[in-house]
Coordinates of C-alpha atoms in Angstrom, one line a residue:
M1 CA 47.9 107.1 -79.4
S2 CA 46.9 103.5 -79.3
R3 CA 48.8 102.8 -82.6
H4 CA 52.1 104.0 -80.9
C5 CA 51.6 101.7 -77.9
L6 CA 50.6 98.4 -79.4
S7 CA 52.1 95.3 -77.7
D8 CA 51.9 91.6 -78.6
D9 CA 51.9 90.7 -74.9
E10 CA 48.6 92.6 -74.3
P11 CA 46.5 92.7 -77.5
E12 CA 44.3 95.7 -78.0
T13 CA 41.1 93.8 -78.7
V14 CA 37.4 94.3 -78.0
H15 CA 35.3 91.2 -78.0
I16 CA 31.5 90.9 -78.3
E17 CA 29.5 87.8 -77.7
V18 CA 25.9 87.4 -79.0
H19 CA 24.1 84.2 -77.8
L20 CA 21.3 83.0 -80.0
P21 CA 18.8 80.2 -79.2
G22 CA 18.9 78.6 -82.7
R23 CA 21.2 77.7 -85.6
L24 CA 22.4 80.0 -88.4
D25 CA 22.7 79.1 -92.0
P26 CA 26.4 79.7 -93.0
A27 CA 25.8 81.0 -96.5
R28 CA 23.1 83.4 -95.4
L29 CA 25.2 84.7 -92.5
R30 CA 28.2 85.3 -94.7
T31 CA 26.0 87.3 -97.1
A32 CA 24.4 89.2 -94.3
F33 CA 27.7 90.2 -92.7
R34 CA 29.1 91.3 -96.0
R35 CA 26.1 93.5 -96.7
A36 CA 26.4 94.9 -93.2
L37 CA 30.1 95.9 -93.9
L38 CA 29.1 97.5 -97.2
T39 CA 26.3 99.4 -95.3
H40 CA 29.0 100.8 -93.0
P41 CA 31.9 101.5 -95.4
R42 CA 34.1 103.2 -92.8
V43 CA 34.6 99.8 -91.2
L44 CA 36.4 98.7 -94.3
M45 CA 39.6 100.4 -93.4
R46 CA 43.3 99.4 -93.3
E47 CA 46.6 101.0 -92.5
V48 CA 48.7 102.2 -95.4
P49 CA 52.3 100.9 -95.2
G50 CA 54.9 103.6 -94.7
R51 CA 58.3 104.4 -93.4
R52 CA 59.1 105.5 -89.8
H53 CA 60.1 108.9 -91.0
R54 CA 56.7 109.7 -92.3
Q55 CA 54.8 112.5 -90.6
S56 CA 51.7 110.6 -89.7
F57 CA 49.9 107.2 -90.0
A58 CA 47.7 106.9 -93.1
W59 CA 44.5 104.9 -93.4
E60 CA 42.5 104.0 -96.5
L61 CA 39.0 102.8 -97.2
T62 CA 39.0 99.6 -99.4
G63 CA 35.3 99.5 -100.4
E64 CA 35.5 95.7 -100.2
P65 CA 36.8 93.3 -97.6
D66 CA 40.4 92.1 -98.2
S67 CA 39.4 88.6 -97.0
D68 CA 36.4 86.8 -95.7
P69 CA 36.2 87.8 -92.0
V70 CA 33.6 85.1 -91.1
S71 CA 34.8 81.7 -89.8
F72 CA 33.1 78.7 -88.2
A73 CA 34.8 77.1 -85.2
R74 CA 35.4 73.4 -85.1
P75 CA 32.6 71.9 -82.9
G76 CA 33.4 70.5 -79.5
P77 CA 32.8 71.0 -75.8
D78 CA 35.5 73.5 -75.5
A79 CA 34.9 75.4 -78.8
L80 CA 33.6 78.5 -77.1
G81 CA 36.5 78.6 -74.6
R82 CA 39.0 78.3 -77.4
A83 CA 37.2 81.1 -79.3
R84 CA 37.3 83.4 -76.2
A85 CA 41.0 82.7 -75.8
R86 CA 41.6 83.7 -79.4
A87 CA 39.7 86.9 -78.8
L88 CA 42.1 87.8 -76.0
T89 CA 45.3 86.7 -77.6
E90 CA 45.0 87.1 -81.4
C91 CA 44.4 90.7 -82.5
P92 CA 43.0 91.3 -86.0
S93 CA 45.5 92.9 -88.3
L94 CA 45.4 96.6 -89.0
A95 CA 46.9 95.9 -92.4
L96 CA 43.8 94.0 -93.6
S97 CA 40.3 95.4 -94.1
P98 CA 38.2 95.1 -92.0
P99 CA 40.2 95.0 -88.7
M100 CA 37.7 92.6 -87.2
R101 CA 36.7 88.9 -87.5
L102 CA 33.5 87.1 -86.7
E103 CA 33.6 83.5 -85.4
V104 CA 30.5 81.3 -85.3
I105 CA 30.4 78.7 -82.6
E106 CA 27.6 76.1 -82.3
V107 CA 26.9 75.0 -78.7
G108 CA 25.1 71.7 -77.9
G109 CA 22.5 71.1 -75.2
G110 CA 23.3 72.2 -71.6
T111 CA 25.1 75.2 -70.4
V112 CA 28.6 76.5 -70.9
A113 CA 30.7 79.0 -69.1
G114 CA 29.2 82.4 -69.3
E115 CA 25.6 81.3 -69.9
P116 CA 22.7 81.3 -67.4
P117 CA 21.7 77.8 -66.2
E118 CA 18.2 78.1 -67.8
A119 CA 19.8 78.7 -71.3
G120 CA 20.6 75.0 -71.8
V121 CA 17.9 72.9 -73.5
P122 CA 18.8 69.2 -73.8
G123 CA 19.2 68.2 -77.4
A124 CA 19.1 71.8 -78.7
T125 CA 21.9 73.4 -80.7
R126 CA 22.5 77.1 -80.1
T127 CA 24.8 79.6 -81.7
V128 CA 27.3 82.1 -80.3
L129 CA 28.6 84.9 -82.5
L130 CA 31.9 86.1 -81.3
L131 CA 33.1 89.4 -82.9
T132 CA 36.7 90.4 -82.2
M133 CA 37.9 93.9 -83.2
H134 CA 41.1 95.9 -83.1
H135 CA 40.4 98.6 -80.6
T136 CA 42.8 101.0 -82.3
A137 CA 40.3 101.2 -85.2
L138 CA 36.9 100.2 -83.7
D139 CA 35.0 100.1 -80.4
A140 CA 32.1 98.2 -78.9
G141 CA 29.5 100.6 -80.1
S142 CA 30.6 100.2 -83.7
G143 CA 30.7 96.4 -83.4
L144 CA 27.2 96.3 -82.0
R145 CA 25.9 98.5 -84.8
V146 CA 27.5 96.1 -87.4
L147 CA 26.0 93.1 -85.7
A148 CA 22.6 94.8 -85.6
T149 CA 22.7 95.5 -89.3
T150 CA 23.8 91.9 -89.9
A151 CA 20.7 90.7 -88.0
E152 CA 18.5 93.0 -90.2
Q153 CA 20.0 91.6 -93.3
Y154 CA 19.8 88.0 -92.1
G155 CA 16.3 88.1 -90.8
G156 CA 15.0 90.2 -93.7
S157 CA 13.1 92.7 -91.6
A158 CA 14.0 96.3 -90.9
A159 CA 14.6 97.2 -87.2
L160 CA 12.7 99.9 -85.4
P161 CA 14.4 103.4 -85.2
V162 CA 16.9 103.5 -82.4
P163 CA 17.0 106.7 -80.3
G164 CA 20.4 108.2 -79.5
P165 CA 21.6 109.3 -76.1
V166 CA 20.2 112.5 -74.6
R167 CA 22.5 114.7 -72.7
P168 CA 20.9 117.2 -70.4
D169 CA 22.6 120.5 -69.6
P170 CA 24.4 120.3 -66.3
S171 CA 22.8 122.2 -63.5
G172 CA 24.9 124.3 -61.1
P173 CA 28.6 124.7 -61.3
A174 CA 30.6 122.0 -63.1
P175 CA 33.1 120.0 -61.1
A176 CA 36.8 119.8 -61.9
A177 CA 37.9 118.2 -65.1
T178 CA 38.5 114.9 -63.4
G179 CA 35.1 114.9 -61.8
G180 CA 36.2 115.3 -58.2
T181 CA 37.2 117.6 -55.4
G182 CA 40.6 119.3 -55.3
R183 CA 41.8 116.8 -52.7
A184 CA 41.0 113.9 -55.1
V185 CA 42.5 115.6 -58.1
C186 CA 45.9 116.3 -56.5
A187 CA 46.2 112.8 -54.9
R188 CA 47.8 110.0 -56.8
P189 CA 45.1 107.4 -57.6
V190 CA 45.4 104.0 -55.9
R191 CA 46.5 101.1 -58.0
V192 CA 45.0 97.6 -58.1
A193 CA 47.2 95.5 -55.8
P194 CA 48.9 92.6 -57.6
D195 CA 48.1 89.2 -56.2
S196 CA 50.3 87.0 -54.1
R197 CA 52.1 85.2 -56.9
P198 CA 55.9 85.7 -56.9
Q199 CA 57.1 88.7 -58.8
P200 CA 59.0 86.7 -61.4
V201 CA 55.9 84.6 -62.2
R202 CA 53.8 87.7 -62.7
A203 CA 56.5 89.4 -64.8
R204 CA 56.5 86.4 -67.2
A205 CA 52.7 86.3 -67.5
A206 CA 51.3 87.6 -70.8
G207 CA 47.9 88.3 -72.1
N208 CA 44.6 88.8 -70.4
G209 CA 42.2 86.7 -68.3
M210 CA 38.5 87.1 -68.5
L211 CA 35.4 86.1 -66.4
Q212 CA 31.8 86.6 -67.3
A213 CA 28.8 86.7 -65.0
E214 CA 25.1 87.2 -65.3
L215 CA 23.4 89.3 -62.6
P216 CA 20.1 90.9 -62.0
V217 CA 20.0 94.5 -63.2
P218 CA 20.2 96.8 -60.2
P219 CA 16.9 98.6 -59.5
R220 CA 16.7 102.2 -60.5
V221 CA 16.0 104.6 -57.8
G222 CA 12.6 106.3 -57.6
R223 CA 12.3 109.8 -59.0
T224 CA 11.2 112.7 -56.8
G225 CA 9.7 115.5 -58.8
G226 CA 11.0 114.0 -62.1
L227 CA 14.6 113.8 -60.7
A228 CA 16.6 110.7 -60.2
P229 CA 19.4 110.9 -57.6
W230 CA 21.6 108.4 -59.5
T231 CA 21.6 105.9 -62.4
V232 CA 22.5 102.3 -62.9
N233 CA 25.8 103.5 -64.4
D234 CA 26.6 105.3 -61.2
Q235 CA 25.9 102.1 -59.2
L236 CA 28.4 100.2 -61.4
L237 CA 31.0 102.9 -60.8
V238 CA 30.5 102.7 -57.0
A239 CA 30.6 98.9 -57.1
A240 CA 33.9 98.9 -59.0
S241 CA 35.5 101.3 -56.5
L242 CA 34.3 99.2 -53.5
M243 CA 35.6 96.1 -55.3
V244 CA 39.1 97.6 -55.7
G245 CA 39.1 99.0 -52.1
R246 CA 38.2 95.7 -50.5
W247 CA 40.6 93.8 -52.7
N248 CA 43.5 96.1 -51.8
V249 CA 42.6 95.8 -48.1
S250 CA 42.6 92.0 -48.4
Q251 CA 46.1 92.3 -49.9
G252 CA 47.4 94.4 -47.0
R253 CA 47.4 97.7 -49.0
P254 CA 46.1 100.9 -47.4
A255 CA 42.9 102.5 -48.8
G256 CA 43.4 105.4 -51.2
P257 CA 41.5 107.5 -53.8
V258 CA 40.1 105.5 -56.6
R259 CA 39.8 107.1 -60.1
I260 CA 37.8 105.4 -62.8
T261 CA 38.1 105.9 -66.5
M262 CA 34.6 106.0 -68.1
P263 CA 34.0 106.1 -71.9
V264 CA 31.1 108.4 -72.9
D265 CA 29.5 107.8 -76.3
D266 CA 27.5 110.7 -77.8
R267 CA 26.9 109.1 -81.3
P268 CA 23.5 108.3 -82.7
R269 CA 22.6 104.7 -82.7
G270 CA 20.9 104.4 -86.1
R271 CA 22.3 103.3 -89.5
G272 CA 24.1 106.6 -89.8
M273 CA 26.2 106.0 -86.7
P274 CA 29.8 107.0 -87.3
M275 CA 32.0 104.0 -87.2
G276 CA 35.4 104.0 -85.5
N277 CA 36.5 104.8 -82.0
G278 CA 33.9 107.3 -81.2
T279 CA 33.9 107.6 -77.4
R280 CA 35.6 110.2 -75.3
L281 CA 37.3 109.1 -72.1
V282 CA 36.6 110.9 -68.8
E283 CA 37.9 110.2 -65.3
V284 CA 35.6 110.1 -62.3
A285 CA 37.1 110.5 -58.8
M286 CA 35.4 108.0 -56.5
T287 CA 35.7 109.9 -53.3
S288 CA 33.1 110.7 -50.7
E289 CA 32.8 114.2 -49.3
D290 CA 32.8 112.8 -45.7
P291 CA 36.4 111.8 -44.7
R292 CA 35.0 109.1 -42.4
D293 CA 33.4 107.2 -45.2
P294 CA 36.4 105.1 -46.4
D295 CA 36.4 103.2 -43.1
L296 CA 32.6 102.8 -43.3
L297 CA 32.7 101.6 -47.0
L298 CA 35.5 99.0 -46.7
G299 CA 34.2 97.2 -43.7
E300 CA 32.8 93.6 -43.8
R301 CA 29.4 95.1 -44.5
P302 CA 29.5 98.5 -46.3
D303 CA 27.6 101.2 -44.4
L304 CA 24.5 101.9 -46.4
A305 CA 24.5 105.6 -45.5
A306 CA 28.1 106.0 -46.7
V307 CA 27.2 104.1 -49.9
T308 CA 24.3 106.6 -50.4
R309 CA 26.6 109.6 -50.0
L310 CA 29.1 108.1 -52.5
L311 CA 26.3 107.4 -55.0
R312 CA 25.1 111.0 -54.8
A313 CA 28.6 112.5 -55.2
T314 CA 29.3 110.2 -58.1
A315 CA 26.0 111.0 -59.8
R316 CA 26.8 114.8 -59.7
R317 CA 30.2 114.2 -61.2
T318 CA 29.1 111.9 -64.0
R319 CA 26.2 114.1 -65.0
A320 CA 28.6 117.1 -65.5
L321 CA 31.2 115.0 -67.3
K322 CA 28.7 113.5 -69.7
S323 CA 27.2 116.9 -70.5
A324 CA 30.5 118.6 -71.1
H325 CA 32.4 118.3 -74.4
G326 CA 36.1 118.1 -74.9
A327 CA 39.0 116.3 -76.6
P328 CA 38.6 112.4 -76.4
L329 CA 41.9 112.0 -74.5
G330 CA 42.3 115.5 -73.0
P331 CA 44.2 118.5 -74.3
G332 CA 47.7 117.1 -73.5
T333 CA 47.4 114.6 -76.4
G334 CA 47.3 117.4 -79.0
L335 CA 51.1 117.8 -78.8
L336 CA 51.7 114.1 -79.1
T337 CA 49.4 113.7 -82.1
A338 CA 50.4 116.8 -84.0
P339 CA 52.3 115.8 -87.2
L340 CA 55.3 118.0 -86.3
L341 CA 57.8 115.0 -86.0
P342 CA 58.1 111.7 -87.8
V343 CA 55.9 108.9 -86.4
G344 CA 59.0 107.0 -85.2
I345 CA 60.1 109.8 -82.9
R346 CA 56.5 110.6 -81.8
G347 CA 56.1 106.9 -81.0
R348 CA 59.0 106.9 -78.6
L349 CA 57.8 110.1 -77.0
T350 CA 54.3 108.7 -76.6
R351 CA 55.6 105.5 -75.0
G352 CA 57.9 107.5 -72.7
A353 CA 55.0 109.8 -71.7
R354 CA 52.9 106.8 -71.0
R355 CA 55.5 105.2 -68.7
A356 CA 56.0 108.5 -66.9
A357 CA 52.3 109.0 -66.4
A358 CA 51.8 105.4 -65.2
P359 CA 51.5 106.4 -61.5
W360 CA 48.8 108.8 -62.3
T361 CA 46.8 106.5 -64.5
S362 CA 43.3 105.7 -63.4
T363 CA 42.7 102.7 -61.2
V364 CA 40.2 100.8 -63.4
L365 CA 38.2 101.2 -66.6
V366 CA 34.4 100.8 -66.4
T367 CA 32.5 100.8 -69.6
N368 CA 28.8 100.4 -69.7
V369 CA 26.8 100.3 -73.0
G370 CA 23.6 99.9 -71.0
R371 CA 20.5 98.3 -72.3
I372 CA 21.3 96.9 -75.8
P373 CA 19.2 99.2 -78.1
Y374 CA 19.0 96.7 -80.9
A375 CA 16.6 93.7 -81.3
L376 CA 19.4 91.5 -82.8
D377 CA 16.7 89.3 -84.3
F378 CA 18.2 86.7 -86.6
G379 CA 14.9 85.3 -87.9
D380 CA 14.6 81.6 -87.6
A381 CA 17.7 81.5 -85.4
G382 CA 15.9 83.7 -82.8
R383 CA 16.7 86.9 -80.9
A384 CA 19.8 87.4 -78.8
N385 CA 19.2 86.3 -75.2
A386 CA 22.6 87.4 -73.9
V387 CA 25.2 89.9 -75.0
W388 CA 28.7 90.1 -73.4
F389 CA 31.6 92.3 -74.3
S390 CA 35.0 93.1 -72.9
A391 CA 37.4 96.0 -73.1
P392 CA 41.3 95.8 -73.1
A393 CA 43.0 95.6 -69.7
R394 CA 46.5 96.7 -70.4
M395 CA 49.1 97.7 -67.8
P396 CA 49.6 99.9 -65.8
R397 CA 45.8 99.9 -65.2
G398 CA 45.5 96.2 -65.7
L399 CA 41.7 95.8 -65.0
S400 CA 38.5 96.6 -66.9
V401 CA 34.8 96.0 -66.1
A402 CA 32.3 96.0 -69.0
A403 CA 28.5 95.8 -68.6
A404 CA 25.5 95.4 -70.9
S405 CA 21.9 94.6 -70.3
T406 CA 19.7 92.2 -72.3
G407 CA 16.3 90.8 -71.4
G408 CA 16.3 92.4 -67.9
R409 CA 19.7 90.8 -67.0
L410 CA 23.0 92.4 -66.5
H411 CA 25.9 90.8 -68.3
V412 CA 29.2 91.8 -66.7
T413 CA 32.7 90.9 -67.9
L414 CA 35.9 91.4 -65.8
R415 CA 39.1 91.4 -67.8
W416 CA 42.5 91.7 -66.3
S417 CA 46.2 91.6 -67.2
R418 CA 47.9 88.4 -66.2
A419 CA 50.9 90.4 -65.2
L420 CA 48.7 91.8 -62.4
L421 CA 46.3 89.1 -61.5
G422 CA 45.8 85.3 -61.9
D423 CA 42.6 83.5 -62.7
A424 CA 41.9 82.7 -59.0
S425 CA 42.3 86.4 -58.1
G426 CA 40.1 87.5 -61.0
A427 CA 37.3 85.2 -59.8
Y428 CA 37.7 86.6 -56.3
L429 CA 37.4 90.1 -57.6
A430 CA 34.2 89.1 -59.4
G431 CA 32.8 88.0 -56.1
L432 CA 33.7 91.3 -54.5
F433 CA 32.0 93.2 -57.4
E434 CA 28.8 91.2 -57.0
Q435 CA 28.7 91.9 -53.3
A436 CA 29.4 95.6 -53.8
L437 CA 26.7 95.9 -56.5
S438 CA 24.3 94.2 -53.9
A439 CA 25.1 97.0 -51.5
T440 CA 24.1 99.7 -54.0
S441 CA 21.0 97.7 -54.8
Q442 CA 20.0 97.7 -51.1
V443 CA 20.3 101.4 -51.0
T444 CA 18.3 101.8 -54.3
R445 CA 15.5 99.3 -53.6
P446 CA 12.1 100.8 -52.8
G447 CA 11.5 101.0 -49.0
S448 CA 15.2 101.4 -48.1
N449 CA 15.7 104.2 -45.6
A450 CA 19.4 104.5 -46.3
G451 CA 18.8 107.4 -48.7
G452 CA 17.3 109.4 -45.9
S453 CA 20.4 109.3 -43.7
G454 CA 23.7 111.1 -43.7
P455 CA 24.5 114.8 -44.1
E456 CA 22.5 115.2 -47.4
A457 CA 19.2 113.7 -46.0
D458 CA 17.5 117.1 -45.7
V459 CA 18.9 118.6 -48.9
P460 CA 16.6 118.3 -51.9
E461 CA 18.3 116.6 -54.8
A462 CA 19.1 119.2 -57.5
D463 CA 20.4 116.8 -60.2
V464 CA 18.7 116.8 -63.6
P465 CA 17.2 113.5 -64.8
E466 CA 19.1 111.5 -67.2
A467 CA 17.5 109.9 -70.3
D468 CA 20.6 108.2 -71.5
A469 CA 21.0 105.0 -73.5
T470 CA 24.2 104.4 -71.6
T471 CA 22.3 103.1 -68.6
P472 CA 20.3 99.9 -68.5
D473 CA 16.5 100.3 -68.2
A474 CA 14.9 97.3 -66.4
P475 CA 12.3 96.7 -63.7
N476 CA 13.4 96.3 -60.1
A477 CA 15.1 93.0 -59.6
E478 CA 16.4 91.0 -56.7
A479 CA 19.8 92.4 -55.5
P480 CA 22.7 90.3 -56.9
G481 CA 24.5 88.3 -54.3
A482 CA 22.1 89.2 -51.5
R483 CA 22.3 86.0 -49.6
G484 CA 22.3 87.3 -46.1
K485 CA 26.0 86.9 -45.5
A486 CA 28.7 89.1 -46.9
R487 CA 32.1 87.6 -47.5
Q488 CA 35.0 89.4 -45.9
P489 CA 38.0 89.8 -48.2
G490 CA 40.5 87.1 -47.4
G491 CA 38.0 85.3 -45.1
S492 CA 35.8 82.3 -45.5
H493 CA 33.8 81.8 -48.7
D494 CA 30.0 81.8 -48.9
R495 CA 28.7 78.5 -50.3
D496 CA 27.3 80.1 -53.5
A497 CA 30.0 82.7 -54.0
P498 CA 32.4 82.4 -57.0
C499 CA 35.2 80.1 -55.9
P500 CA 38.7 81.0 -57.0
D501 CA 39.8 78.0 -59.1
P502 CA 43.2 78.5 -60.9
T503 CA 42.8 75.3 -62.9
P504 CA 40.5 75.3 -65.9
G505 CA 39.4 71.8 -65.2
G506 CA 38.5 72.2 -61.5
A507 CA 35.5 70.5 -60.1
L508 CA 32.9 73.3 -59.9
S509 CA 29.2 73.5 -59.5
A510 CA 27.0 74.6 -62.4
R511 CA 26.8 78.2 -61.1
Q512 CA 30.5 78.3 -60.5
N513 CA 31.3 76.8 -63.9
H514 CA 29.2 79.5 -65.7
E515 CA 31.4 82.1 -64.0
R516 CA 34.7 80.2 -64.6
P517 CA 37.5 82.4 -66.0
S518 CA 38.5 81.8 -69.6

């Protein structure tokens, strides 16, 4: 499906950043990465050339890389920014094995965009590994596994066994296939409103924008009788839906049902992890069961009782969707992928079906790999102190949110299509996401009484607990963005909130610069 819909304007890339406190030896790194590729031979794949009248695409394993995928960026103050831009604009070729590249960027003392202020040590040289993959062939889980094996080969020590995700059996009747009520399933999902740029300007815009932020991991809710009402992943979904709702209200759009596409990865995490695109996509309807809740959620300060009800409803849906098993893209794709017609004809049919289904495409993609299960220990170069990654943000969806947890911190990446949003609008959306995540943290924090209000207050929680590697596991932390004053969409800005700055060279504070869009 992805191969039929490739476009040069919106490259289908996944990028992973690993920040290390020390320097790497180039020769040792090349050797370690090559050994990691040989350890996972299914990464060494390429597309076999063929004619348009062939019945299907063909892929072959090469056994050896076609070229050296490791490169070292030219040093400079903007070296990391240039590498990030390449990750969003230059997609690795499917005709060469492997369909990925690894760039090594050395960063001098001080902080750069996307790093915490405390990461900068005067006079120290740090390293950023930036892995870019073609998403048609590989996903973030496969890339992280290759980097983990590279760290083992470079550091010379075997890593501890990594447990895989545990999926409990769903309790009670399963919800609908889209994870929502009948009203939500029939309704057309709301779209992310385009920003205020003139339509011709947006139409000529190409590529993706990206912004990275480091936040405290939201606290996990206390268990009652071994049961957790919701997970950190559920909080991320609710925060994304509130972000979209408040953004649309600020743009003069009416509120509507938000549907979120969520990848679910059931693969083991060890050396035997199957490489490729191993996730299945499910859709979660972000609708509360109380029809009065939309007005309560999209106010200047979201009503905590309404947030609690939305969290409980979301948790029930995600538990059932994760436990169920089905086709990665649903049953309808079986007809489009069956080799009954030549690939040229099926490609036109697939692109036409994609355009026809655009109004019913989900609102936003939220992908959460959770707490990074690998040590990523590169020996004398140190262990990774931050890991970011991003997912494609192609139209008509045009927006993705990716999250990972390292060292008790949540690393969030917003990526958007420039045909939908500009850099200033993307920064504003990041501020809305931080505020929304703060609201879910206030509900979850111990001592909060929001969980005991609303129509479900007297109903015992019947959800099964989730021991899942897809959710971060960290101690309670201060709520992100809890600064005593929420910012109303379209209103005045808080002093410490991310400031929309459409110019890359704007005069920003240290905190604003670390959240500056690429």
